[in-house]
Amino acid sequence: MADYNVIIIGAGPGGYVAALRCAQLGLKTACVDKSVTLEGKPTLGGTCLNVGCIPSKALLDSSHHYYHLQKHAADHGIQHQGLSIDVATMQARKDKIVKTLTQGIAGLFKKNSVTHLPGIGRLVGTNEVEVKGSDGQVNTFSTDHIIIATGSIPTAIPIATVDNKYIVDSTGALAFDSVPKRLGLIGAGAIGLELGSVWNRLGSEVTILEALPDFLAAADRKIADAAFKELKKQGLTIHLDAKVSSATVSNEEVTVSYSGKKGDQQLVVDKLVVAVGRKPNTEGLNAPAVGIQIDARGFVQVNEHRQTAIPNIYAIGDVIGGPMLAHKASEEGVMVAERIAGQKSEMTYHTVPWVIYIHPEIAWVGQTEEQLKTAGIEYKVGQFPFAASGRARAHGETNGMVRMLADAQTDQILGVHIFGMSASELIAEAVVAMEFEGSAEDLARTIHAHPTLSEAVHEAALGVAGRMIHA
Ligand code: FAD
Ligand code: AMP
């Protein structure tokens, strides 16, 4: 008999959720993870909990309070003097949130009898995993099934080498101990925009250089254009079509050379964040040696059920590509755990929601207008501005809109795109409707509480049929 039914390598939102679901289903489960805290203690939760989703949202929240008080407290009749930010306290709050949540995963492992194997996992056979602990000790465990959930790491570019002092990656930018006077970022993806927003709100002069000509190319154009204008208004400088060719450090400054719309240019900053995307993490895993295929970009190759070429070895999350999002990784973890346990679980990918946590937030699910046009699908649009929402007015958050796209013939919802306060929460309704293959009429006939921001989703659904009430 094998030591375990399932060994999972990686304890991010893919791996730890898979481990818990395997254990719930009665499988003897172990989860290997090599992550350690700054103090050298093993930590669970992967990129998302330690250096990704959670710490970034903690800093976004702190910086939003600071910015909002500065810019909008007076609108509410709130007077304040000598407002200042204590970065050490803000960072300590973030660290405490991370610690609580990562320790929470350890508690869940204990409660569900998942064995945590701290160390570096390596495949030494199709049914064997070697674990090298931080003390150098090596143990090998046999297992019926293996799930690879090793996630991703920041993409490094030779033209801007991370030195963790002046040039940092996203992890470094989450840990600044003071507000940089001038901050540069390479890459205007979700991570670049969120980190740029944090430090801009706290007083940095932020410049983002983005190689692509379109802002947020994957998003709905009208939403992306509105967000671009808003970020500019908030003080962020974003240069599109700006390809960085070098970044050099001297005299405690970083000089970034790039070719932009006005030819070759330079940007001088105190800190530079490289946020040009993430790449799959299979280093040291020994995957090809056991027959697992890896593509040219480093992603582990899997079928629609996330099974590799070796039938008892699966892979989930960032390491297989697709949307590099925590919730996508987690749902794959659930599906794979259930399939290992003999269930016939499936996963739908067209309803994976996307969120960018700038302010106000951007969130969408399904196809954009541009994608529908390219595919030759006839559609109707309902668009409702938050400026016409009573609750948004009460919040003082009138910027943005909800856009709903539905099939012109069947009325089935094909995409919902939101730019506005709490878009990350509002999108859930659209996800559920799309998961049930709902129509715009279904949402139009659904009662929404008043006054809520969700009424804007309702109105957009009414708008698809040309019968909005408040706009
Ligand atoms: P990871 O979370 O990367 O976990 C993989 C784990 O495996 C790590 O702990 C790693 O150390 C470990 N590991 C790797 N190789 C080995 C090995 N050989 N042996 C043992 N352990 C190993 N996504 C969202 O959905 N929402 C957000 O708001 C969001 N914000 C983000 C903000 C930032 C700054 C960053 C960097 C990312 C953000 N993401 C967000 C992306 C999200 O973090 C990832 O999509 C998610 O963590 C992927 O989960 P995963 O389980 O595939 O891998
Ligand atoms: P994402 O992959 O969504 O995290 O976003 C990363 C962004 O970085 C993409 O929009 C890329 O176009 C951008 N990018 C990558 N390389 C460069 C570069 N050398 N200069 C400027 N932007 C870049």
Coordinates of C-alpha atoms and ligand atoms in Angstrom, one line a residue:
M1 CA 0.0 0.0 0.0
A2 CA 1.3 3.5 -0.9
D3 CA 2.1 6.0 1.9
Y4 CA -0.6 8.3 0.5
N5 CA -3.6 8.2 -1.9
V6 CA -2.7 11.7 -3.1
I7 CA 0.4 13.9 -2.8
I8 CA 0.0 17.5 -3.9
I9 CA 3.0 19.6 -4.7
G10 CA 2.3 23.2 -3.9
A11 CA 0.0 24.7 -1.3
G12 CA -1.3 27.8 -3.1
P13 CA -5.1 28.3 -3.8
G14 CA -4.9 25.4 -6.2
G15 CA -2.9 22.9 -4.1
Y16 CA -4.3 23.6 -0.6
V17 CA -8.0 23.6 -1.9
A18 CA -7.3 20.3 -3.7
A19 CA -5.7 18.9 -0.5
L20 CA -8.8 19.8 1.6
R21 CA -11.2 18.4 -1.0
C22 CA -9.2 15.2 -1.3
A23 CA -9.3 14.8 2.5
Q24 CA -13.0 15.5 2.6
L25 CA -13.5 12.7 0.2
G26 CA -11.7 10.3 2.4
L27 CA -8.3 10.2 0.6
K28 CA -5.1 10.0 2.6
T29 CA -3.5 13.3 1.5
A30 CA -0.2 15.1 1.9
C31 CA 0.7 18.5 0.6
V32 CA 4.3 19.5 -0.1
D33 CA 5.3 23.2 -0.1
K34 CA 8.6 24.9 0.0
S35 CA 7.5 28.4 1.0
V36 CA 8.9 29.9 4.2
T37 CA 8.3 33.2 5.9
L38 CA 10.9 35.9 6.3
E39 CA 11.7 34.2 9.7
G40 CA 12.3 30.9 7.9
K41 CA 9.1 29.2 9.1
P42 CA 7.1 27.0 6.6
T43 CA 4.0 28.9 5.4
L44 CA 1.0 27.6 3.4
G45 CA -1.2 29.5 0.9
G46 CA 1.3 30.0 -1.9
T47 CA 1.7 33.2 -3.9
C48 CA -1.9 34.3 -3.3
L49 CA -1.8 34.4 0.5
N50 CA 1.8 35.3 1.0
V51 CA 2.8 37.6 -1.8
G52 CA -0.2 38.0 -4.1
C53 CA -3.9 38.5 -3.8
I54 CA -4.2 39.0 0.0
P55 CA -1.2 41.4 0.8
S56 CA -2.0 43.5 -2.3
K57 CA -5.6 43.8 -1.2
A58 CA -4.6 44.8 2.3
L59 CA -2.3 47.6 1.0
L60 CA -5.0 48.7 -1.5
D61 CA -7.4 49.0 1.3
S62 CA -5.1 51.0 3.6
S63 CA -4.0 53.3 0.7
H64 CA -7.6 53.8 -0.3
H65 CA -8.6 55.0 3.2
Y66 CA -5.7 57.5 3.1
Y67 CA -6.5 58.7 -0.4
H68 CA -10.2 58.9 0.3
L69 CA -9.8 60.8 3.5
Q70 CA -7.5 63.3 1.7
K71 CA -9.7 63.8 -1.3
H72 CA -13.3 63.2 -0.1
A73 CA -13.5 63.6 3.7
A74 CA -14.4 67.3 3.3
D75 CA -17.4 66.4 1.0
H76 CA -18.9 64.6 4.1
G77 CA -18.2 67.6 6.3
I78 CA -15.3 65.7 8.0
Q79 CA -12.4 67.9 8.9
H80 CA -9.0 66.5 9.6
Q81 CA -5.6 68.0 10.2
G82 CA -2.1 66.6 9.8
L83 CA -3.2 63.4 8.0
S84 CA -0.1 61.2 7.5
I85 CA 0.7 57.6 6.7
D86 CA 2.9 55.4 8.9
V87 CA 4.1 52.8 6.4
A88 CA 5.5 50.5 9.1
T89 CA 2.0 50.2 10.7
M90 CA 0.4 49.7 7.4
Q91 CA 2.9 46.9 6.6
A92 CA 2.5 45.3 10.0
R93 CA -1.3 45.2 9.4
K94 CA -0.8 43.5 6.1
D95 CA 1.7 41.0 7.6
K96 CA -0.8 40.2 10.4
I97 CA -3.6 39.5 7.9
V98 CA -1.2 37.2 5.9
K99 CA -0.1 35.4 9.1
T100 CA -3.7 34.9 10.3
L101 CA -4.8 33.5 6.9
T102 CA -1.8 31.3 6.3
Q103 CA -2.0 29.9 9.8
G104 CA -5.7 29.4 9.1
I105 CA -4.8 27.0 6.2
A106 CA -2.5 25.1 8.7
G107 CA -5.5 24.8 11.0
L108 CA -7.7 23.5 8.2
F109 CA -5.0 20.9 7.2
K110 CA -5.0 19.7 10.8
K111 CA -8.8 19.6 11.1
N112 CA -9.0 17.6 7.9
S113 CA -6.0 15.4 8.5
V114 CA -4.0 16.7 5.6
T115 CA -0.3 16.1 6.2
H116 CA 1.9 19.1 5.5
L117 CA 5.3 18.1 4.2
P118 CA 7.5 21.3 4.3
G119 CA 10.3 21.2 1.7
I120 CA 11.0 21.0 -2.0
G121 CA 9.0 18.4 -3.9
R122 CA 10.6 16.4 -6.8
L123 CA 9.0 13.7 -8.9
V124 CA 11.2 10.6 -8.7
G125 CA 8.8 8.3 -10.4
T126 CA 5.2 8.2 -11.5
N127 CA 4.2 7.2 -8.0
E128 CA 6.9 8.7 -5.9
V129 CA 7.7 12.1 -4.6
E130 CA 10.9 13.1 -2.9
V131 CA 10.8 15.9 -0.3
K132 CA 13.9 17.8 0.6
G133 CA 13.5 19.7 3.9
S134 CA 15.2 23.0 4.8
D135 CA 17.6 20.9 7.0
G136 CA 18.7 19.1 3.9
Q137 CA 17.0 15.9 4.9
V138 CA 15.5 13.9 2.0
N139 CA 12.5 11.6 2.3
T140 CA 10.7 9.8 -0.4
F141 CA 6.9 9.0 -0.3
S142 CA 4.9 6.6 -2.4
T143 CA 1.5 7.7 -3.6
D144 CA -1.4 6.6 -5.9
H145 CA -1.9 10.0 -7.4
I146 CA 0.0 13.2 -7.7
I147 CA -1.3 16.8 -8.3
I148 CA 1.2 19.3 -9.5
A149 CA 0.2 22.8 -8.2
T150 CA 3.5 24.6 -8.2
G151 CA 2.1 27.9 -9.5
S152 CA 4.1 30.7 -11.1
I153 CA 6.9 33.1 -10.4
P154 CA 7.4 36.7 -11.6
T155 CA 8.8 36.8 -15.2
A156 CA 12.3 38.2 -15.1
I157 CA 13.6 40.4 -17.9
P158 CA 17.4 40.7 -18.5
I159 CA 17.0 44.4 -19.4
A160 CA 15.8 45.2 -15.8
T161 CA 17.4 42.8 -13.4
V162 CA 15.8 42.7 -10.0
D163 CA 18.3 43.6 -7.3
N164 CA 15.6 43.8 -4.5
K165 CA 16.8 47.3 -3.6
Y166 CA 16.2 49.7 -6.4
I167 CA 14.7 47.3 -9.0
V168 CA 12.1 45.0 -7.4
D169 CA 9.4 42.5 -8.5
S170 CA 5.8 42.4 -7.2
T171 CA 7.0 40.8 -3.9
G172 CA 9.4 43.7 -3.3
A173 CA 6.8 46.3 -4.2
L174 CA 4.5 44.9 -1.5
A175 CA 7.2 45.4 1.1
F176 CA 8.5 48.9 0.6
D177 CA 9.3 50.4 4.1
S178 CA 8.7 54.0 2.9
V179 CA 6.8 55.7 0.1
P180 CA 9.2 56.1 -2.9
K181 CA 9.2 59.7 -4.1
R182 CA 9.3 58.6 -7.8
L183 CA 8.1 55.1 -8.7
G184 CA 8.4 53.4 -12.1
L185 CA 6.6 50.3 -13.1
I186 CA 7.1 48.2 -16.3
G187 CA 3.8 46.6 -17.2
A188 CA 0.3 47.9 -16.9
G189 CA -1.4 44.5 -16.3
A190 CA -3.5 43.9 -13.2
I191 CA -0.5 43.6 -10.9
G192 CA 1.2 46.8 -12.2
L193 CA -2.0 48.8 -11.9
E194 CA -2.8 47.6 -8.4
L195 CA 0.7 48.2 -7.1
G196 CA 1.0 51.5 -8.9
S197 CA -2.3 52.6 -7.4
V198 CA -1.2 51.7 -3.8
W199 CA 1.9 53.9 -3.9
N200 CA 0.3 56.7 -6.0
R201 CA -2.4 57.0 -3.3
L202 CA 0.3 57.3 -0.7
G203 CA 2.1 60.1 -2.5
S204 CA 4.5 58.5 -5.0
E205 CA 4.9 60.1 -8.4
V206 CA 4.0 56.9 -10.4
T207 CA 4.9 56.3 -14.0
I208 CA 3.8 53.0 -15.7
L209 CA 5.4 52.0 -19.0
E210 CA 3.4 49.5 -21.1
A211 CA 4.6 48.0 -24.3
L212 CA 1.2 47.4 -25.8
P213 CA -0.6 50.2 -27.6
D214 CA -4.0 49.4 -26.0
F215 CA -4.7 49.9 -22.3
L216 CA -5.9 46.6 -20.7
A217 CA -6.2 44.9 -24.1
A218 CA -8.2 42.0 -22.7
A219 CA -10.9 44.2 -21.2
D220 CA -14.0 45.7 -22.8
R221 CA -12.8 48.9 -24.7
K222 CA -15.4 51.3 -23.2
I223 CA -14.5 50.1 -19.7
A224 CA -10.8 50.2 -20.3
D225 CA -11.0 53.8 -21.7
A226 CA -13.0 54.9 -18.7
A227 CA -10.6 53.3 -16.3
F228 CA -7.6 54.9 -18.1
K229 CA -9.1 58.4 -17.8
E230 CA -9.9 57.8 -14.1
L231 CA -6.3 56.6 -13.3
K232 CA -4.9 59.6 -15.0
K233 CA -7.2 61.8 -12.9
Q234 CA -5.9 60.1 -9.8
G235 CA -2.4 61.1 -10.8
L236 CA -0.9 58.0 -12.4
T237 CA 1.1 58.6 -15.6
I238 CA 0.7 55.7 -18.0
H239 CA 2.7 55.6 -21.2
L240 CA 1.3 53.0 -23.7
D241 CA 3.4 51.8 -26.7
A242 CA 6.4 52.2 -24.5
K243 CA 8.9 49.4 -24.8
V244 CA 11.6 49.4 -22.1
S245 CA 15.1 48.6 -23.4
S246 CA 17.2 49.0 -20.3
A247 CA 17.2 50.0 -16.6
T248 CA 20.4 50.9 -14.9
V249 CA 21.1 51.9 -11.3
S250 CA 23.5 54.7 -10.3
N251 CA 23.6 57.3 -7.5
E252 CA 20.6 55.6 -5.8
E253 CA 18.4 56.2 -8.9
V254 CA 17.1 54.0 -11.7
T255 CA 17.3 55.3 -15.2
V256 CA 14.9 53.5 -17.5
S257 CA 15.3 53.8 -21.2
Y258 CA 12.3 53.1 -23.4
S259 CA 11.1 53.8 -26.9
G260 CA 7.8 55.5 -26.8
K261 CA 5.4 57.5 -29.0
K262 CA 7.9 60.4 -28.9
G263 CA 10.9 58.2 -29.8
D264 CA 13.7 57.2 -27.4
Q265 CA 13.1 58.5 -23.9
Q266 CA 14.3 58.1 -20.4
L267 CA 12.5 57.9 -17.0
V268 CA 14.4 58.5 -13.8
V269 CA 12.9 57.0 -10.6
D270 CA 13.9 56.0 -7.1
K271 CA 12.4 52.5 -7.4
L272 CA 11.4 50.4 -10.3
V273 CA 8.9 47.6 -10.2
V274 CA 9.1 44.9 -12.9
A275 CA 5.5 43.7 -13.4
V276 CA 5.7 42.1 -16.9
G277 CA 3.7 39.0 -16.1
R278 CA 4.3 35.6 -14.4
K279 CA 5.8 32.4 -15.7
P280 CA 5.0 28.7 -14.7
N281 CA 7.1 27.3 -12.0
T282 CA 8.4 23.8 -12.7
E283 CA 12.1 24.3 -11.7
G284 CA 13.6 21.3 -10.0
L285 CA 10.3 19.3 -10.3
N286 CA 11.9 16.7 -12.6
A287 CA 8.6 16.5 -14.6
P288 CA 9.9 15.6 -18.0
A289 CA 11.9 12.7 -16.6
V290 CA 8.7 10.9 -15.5
G291 CA 7.0 11.5 -18.9
I292 CA 5.2 14.8 -18.2
Q293 CA 5.1 17.2 -21.2
I294 CA 6.0 20.8 -20.8
D295 CA 5.3 23.3 -23.6
A296 CA 7.8 25.9 -25.0
R297 CA 6.6 28.5 -22.5
G298 CA 7.1 26.1 -19.6
F299 CA 3.4 25.2 -18.9
V300 CA 2.6 21.7 -17.9
Q301 CA 0.5 20.0 -20.6
V302 CA -2.9 18.6 -19.4
N303 CA -6.2 17.4 -20.9
E304 CA -9.6 19.0 -20.2
H305 CA -9.7 17.2 -16.8
R306 CA -6.2 18.5 -15.9
Q307 CA -4.6 15.1 -16.3
T308 CA -1.0 15.0 -17.7
A309 CA 0.3 12.3 -20.1
I310 CA 0.8 10.1 -17.0
P311 CA -2.8 9.2 -16.0
N312 CA -2.3 9.3 -12.2
I313 CA -0.6 12.7 -12.3
Y314 CA -2.6 15.9 -12.7
A315 CA -1.7 19.6 -12.8
I316 CA -3.7 22.6 -11.9
G317 CA -3.5 26.4 -11.4
D318 CA -0.9 28.8 -12.8
V319 CA 1.5 26.1 -13.8
I320 CA -0.8 24.9 -16.6
G321 CA -1.6 28.4 -17.9
G322 CA -5.0 29.9 -18.8
P323 CA -6.2 32.6 -16.5
M324 CA -3.6 33.0 -13.8
L325 CA -6.2 33.6 -11.1
A326 CA -6.5 32.1 -7.6
H327 CA -10.2 31.1 -8.0
K328 CA -9.5 29.3 -11.3
A329 CA -6.7 27.3 -9.6
S330 CA -9.0 26.5 -6.6
E331 CA -11.9 25.2 -8.8
E332 CA -9.4 23.1 -10.8
G333 CA -8.2 21.7 -7.5
V334 CA -11.8 20.7 -6.5
M335 CA -12.5 19.1 -9.9
V336 CA -9.3 17.1 -9.9
A337 CA -9.8 15.9 -6.3
E338 CA -13.3 14.8 -7.1
R339 CA -12.2 13.0 -10.3
I340 CA -9.5 11.2 -8.3
A341 CA -12.2 10.1 -5.9
G342 CA -14.2 8.7 -8.8
Q343 CA -16.7 11.5 -9.4
K344 CA -17.4 12.9 -12.9
S345 CA -16.8 16.6 -12.0
E346 CA -16.3 19.2 -14.8
M347 CA -15.4 22.8 -14.9
T348 CA -16.6 25.7 -17.1
Y349 CA -14.0 28.2 -18.1
H350 CA -16.2 30.8 -19.9
T351 CA -17.6 31.9 -16.6
V352 CA -14.3 32.6 -14.8
P353 CA -14.6 36.2 -13.5
W354 CA -11.7 38.7 -13.9
V355 CA -11.1 41.5 -11.4
I356 CA -8.7 44.4 -11.4
Y357 CA -8.7 46.0 -7.9
I358 CA -8.0 49.6 -8.9
H359 CA -10.5 52.2 -7.7
P360 CA -13.2 52.0 -8.8
E361 CA -12.8 48.3 -9.6
I362 CA -13.0 46.6 -13.0
A363 CA -14.6 43.2 -13.2
W364 CA -15.9 41.1 -16.1
V365 CA -17.1 37.7 -17.1
G366 CA -17.6 36.3 -20.5
Q367 CA -16.9 37.9 -23.9
T368 CA -16.2 41.5 -24.7
E369 CA -18.0 43.4 -27.5
E370 CA -14.8 43.3 -29.5
Q371 CA -14.7 39.4 -29.2
L372 CA -18.3 39.1 -30.2
K373 CA -17.7 41.3 -33.3
T374 CA -14.7 39.2 -34.3
A375 CA -16.7 36.0 -33.9
G376 CA -19.6 37.5 -35.9
I377 CA -22.1 37.0 -33.1
E378 CA -25.0 39.4 -33.2
Y379 CA -25.6 41.0 -29.8
K380 CA -27.6 43.6 -27.9
V381 CA -26.1 45.9 -25.3
G382 CA -27.5 47.3 -22.0
Q383 CA -25.4 50.0 -20.4
F384 CA -26.2 51.7 -17.2
P385 CA -24.0 54.5 -15.6
F386 CA -23.4 54.5 -11.8
A387 CA -24.1 58.2 -12.0
A388 CA -27.8 57.3 -12.2
S389 CA -27.7 55.0 -9.2
G390 CA -29.1 56.3 -5.9
R391 CA -26.8 54.2 -3.8
A392 CA -23.7 55.2 -5.9
R393 CA -24.7 58.8 -5.4
A394 CA -25.0 58.3 -1.6
H395 CA -21.5 56.7 -1.7
G396 CA -20.1 59.6 -3.7
E397 CA -19.0 56.9 -6.2
T398 CA -20.7 57.9 -9.4
N399 CA -17.9 56.9 -11.8
G400 CA -18.3 53.9 -14.1
M401 CA -20.9 51.7 -15.6
V402 CA -22.3 48.2 -16.1
R403 CA -22.4 46.9 -19.6
M404 CA -24.3 43.7 -20.4
L405 CA -24.0 41.9 -23.7
A406 CA -26.7 39.4 -24.7
D407 CA -27.3 37.3 -27.8
A408 CA -29.5 39.2 -30.3
Q409 CA -31.6 36.2 -31.0
T410 CA -31.8 34.2 -27.8
D411 CA -31.1 37.0 -25.2
Q412 CA -28.6 34.7 -23.4
I413 CA -26.1 36.7 -21.5
L414 CA -22.7 36.5 -23.3
G415 CA -20.7 39.0 -21.2
V416 CA -21.0 41.5 -18.3
H417 CA -18.4 44.3 -17.8
I418 CA -18.4 46.5 -14.8
F419 CA -16.3 49.5 -13.9
G420 CA -17.4 50.9 -10.6
M421 CA -17.4 50.6 -6.8
S422 CA -17.5 47.0 -5.6
A423 CA -17.4 45.6 -9.1
S424 CA -15.6 42.6 -7.7
E425 CA -18.7 41.7 -5.7
L426 CA -21.3 42.8 -8.3
I427 CA -19.8 40.5 -10.9
A428 CA -20.9 37.4 -8.9
E429 CA -24.5 37.9 -10.0
A430 CA -23.5 37.9 -13.6
V431 CA -21.4 34.8 -13.1
V432 CA -24.3 32.9 -11.6
A433 CA -26.6 34.0 -14.3
M434 CA -24.2 32.9 -17.0
E435 CA -23.5 29.6 -15.3
F436 CA -27.2 28.9 -15.5
E437 CA -27.2 30.1 -19.1
G438 CA -29.5 32.8 -18.1
S439 CA -30.9 35.6 -20.3
A440 CA -30.9 39.3 -19.8
E441 CA -34.6 39.0 -19.3
D442 CA -34.0 36.6 -16.3
L443 CA -32.0 39.3 -14.6
A444 CA -34.4 42.1 -15.7
R445 CA -37.3 40.2 -14.0
T446 CA -35.3 39.6 -10.8
I447 CA -36.0 41.9 -7.8
H448 CA -32.9 43.8 -6.6
A449 CA -32.9 45.5 -3.2
H450 CA -33.1 49.3 -3.2
P451 CA -30.9 51.2 -2.8
T452 CA -28.0 49.0 -3.8
L453 CA -25.3 49.1 -6.4
S454 CA -26.7 45.8 -7.7
E455 CA -29.6 47.8 -9.1
A456 CA -27.1 49.0 -11.8
V457 CA -26.8 45.3 -13.0
H458 CA -30.6 45.1 -13.0
E459 CA -30.8 48.3 -15.1
A460 CA -28.2 47.1 -17.5
A461 CA -30.3 43.9 -18.0
L462 CA -33.4 46.1 -18.6
G463 CA -31.2 48.1 -21.0
V464 CA -30.6 45.0 -23.2
A465 CA -34.4 45.2 -24.0
G466 CA -34.3 49.0 -24.3
R467 CA -36.4 49.6 -21.1
M468 CA -34.1 51.0 -18.5
I469 CA -36.1 52.9 -15.8
H470 CA -33.5 55.3 -14.4
A471 CA -31.4 56.3 -17.5
Ligands
FAD1 P1 0.8 29.5 -6.2 O1 -0.2 30.3 -5.4 O2 1.9 30.2 -7.0 O3 1.3 28.4 -5.3 C1 2.3 27.5 -5.6 C2 3.0 27.0 -4.4 O4 3.9 25.9 -4.7 C3 4.0 28.1 -3.8 O5 3.8 28.1 -2.4 C4 5.4 27.5 -4.2 O6 6.4 27.9 -3.3 C5 5.1 26.0 -4.1 N1 6.1 25.2 -4.9 C6 6.5 25.5 -6.2 N2 7.4 24.5 -6.6 C7 7.5 23.6 -5.5 C8 8.2 22.4 -5.3 N3 9.0 21.9 -6.2 N4 8.1 21.9 -4.1 C9 7.3 22.4 -3.1 N5 6.6 23.5 -3.3 C10 6.7 24.1 -4.5 N6 -5.2 36.3 -8.4 C11 -6.5 36.5 -8.1 O7 -7.4 35.7 -8.5 N7 -7.0 37.6 -7.5 C12 -6.1 38.6 -7.1 O8 -6.5 39.6 -6.5 C13 -4.7 38.4 -7.4 N8 -3.8 39.3 -7.0 C14 -2.5 39.0 -7.2 C15 -1.5 40.0 -6.8 C16 -0.2 39.8 -6.9 C17 0.8 40.8 -6.5 C18 0.3 38.5 -7.5 C19 1.7 38.2 -7.6 C20 -0.7 37.6 -7.9 C21 -2.0 37.8 -7.8 N9 -3.0 36.9 -8.2 C22 -4.3 37.2 -8.0 C23 -2.6 35.7 -8.9 C24 -2.7 34.5 -7.9 O9 -1.8 34.7 -6.8 C25 -2.3 33.2 -8.6 O10 -3.1 33.0 -9.7 C26 -2.5 32.0 -7.7 O11 -1.7 32.1 -6.5 C27 -2.2 30.7 -8.4 O12 -2.4 29.6 -7.5 P2 -1.5 28.3 -7.6 O13 -2.1 27.4 -6.5 O14 -1.6 27.8 -9.0 O15 0.0 28.6 -7.3
AMP2 P1 0.1 40.8 -17.1 O1 0.7 39.7 -17.9 O2 -1.3 41.0 -17.2 O3 0.6 40.7 -15.6 O4 0.7 42.2 -17.6 C1 2.1 42.4 -17.8 C2 2.2 43.6 -18.8 O5 3.6 43.9 -19.0 C3 1.7 43.2 -20.2 O6 0.6 44.1 -20.5 C4 2.9 43.4 -21.1 O7 2.5 44.0 -22.4 C5 3.8 44.4 -20.4 N1 5.2 44.3 -20.7 C6 5.9 43.1 -20.9 N2 7.2 43.4 -21.3 C7 7.4 44.8 -21.3 C8 8.4 45.7 -21.6 N3 9.7 45.4 -21.9 N4 8.1 47.1 -21.5 C9 6.9 47.5 -21.2 N5 5.9 46.7 -20.9 C10 6.1 45.3 -20.9

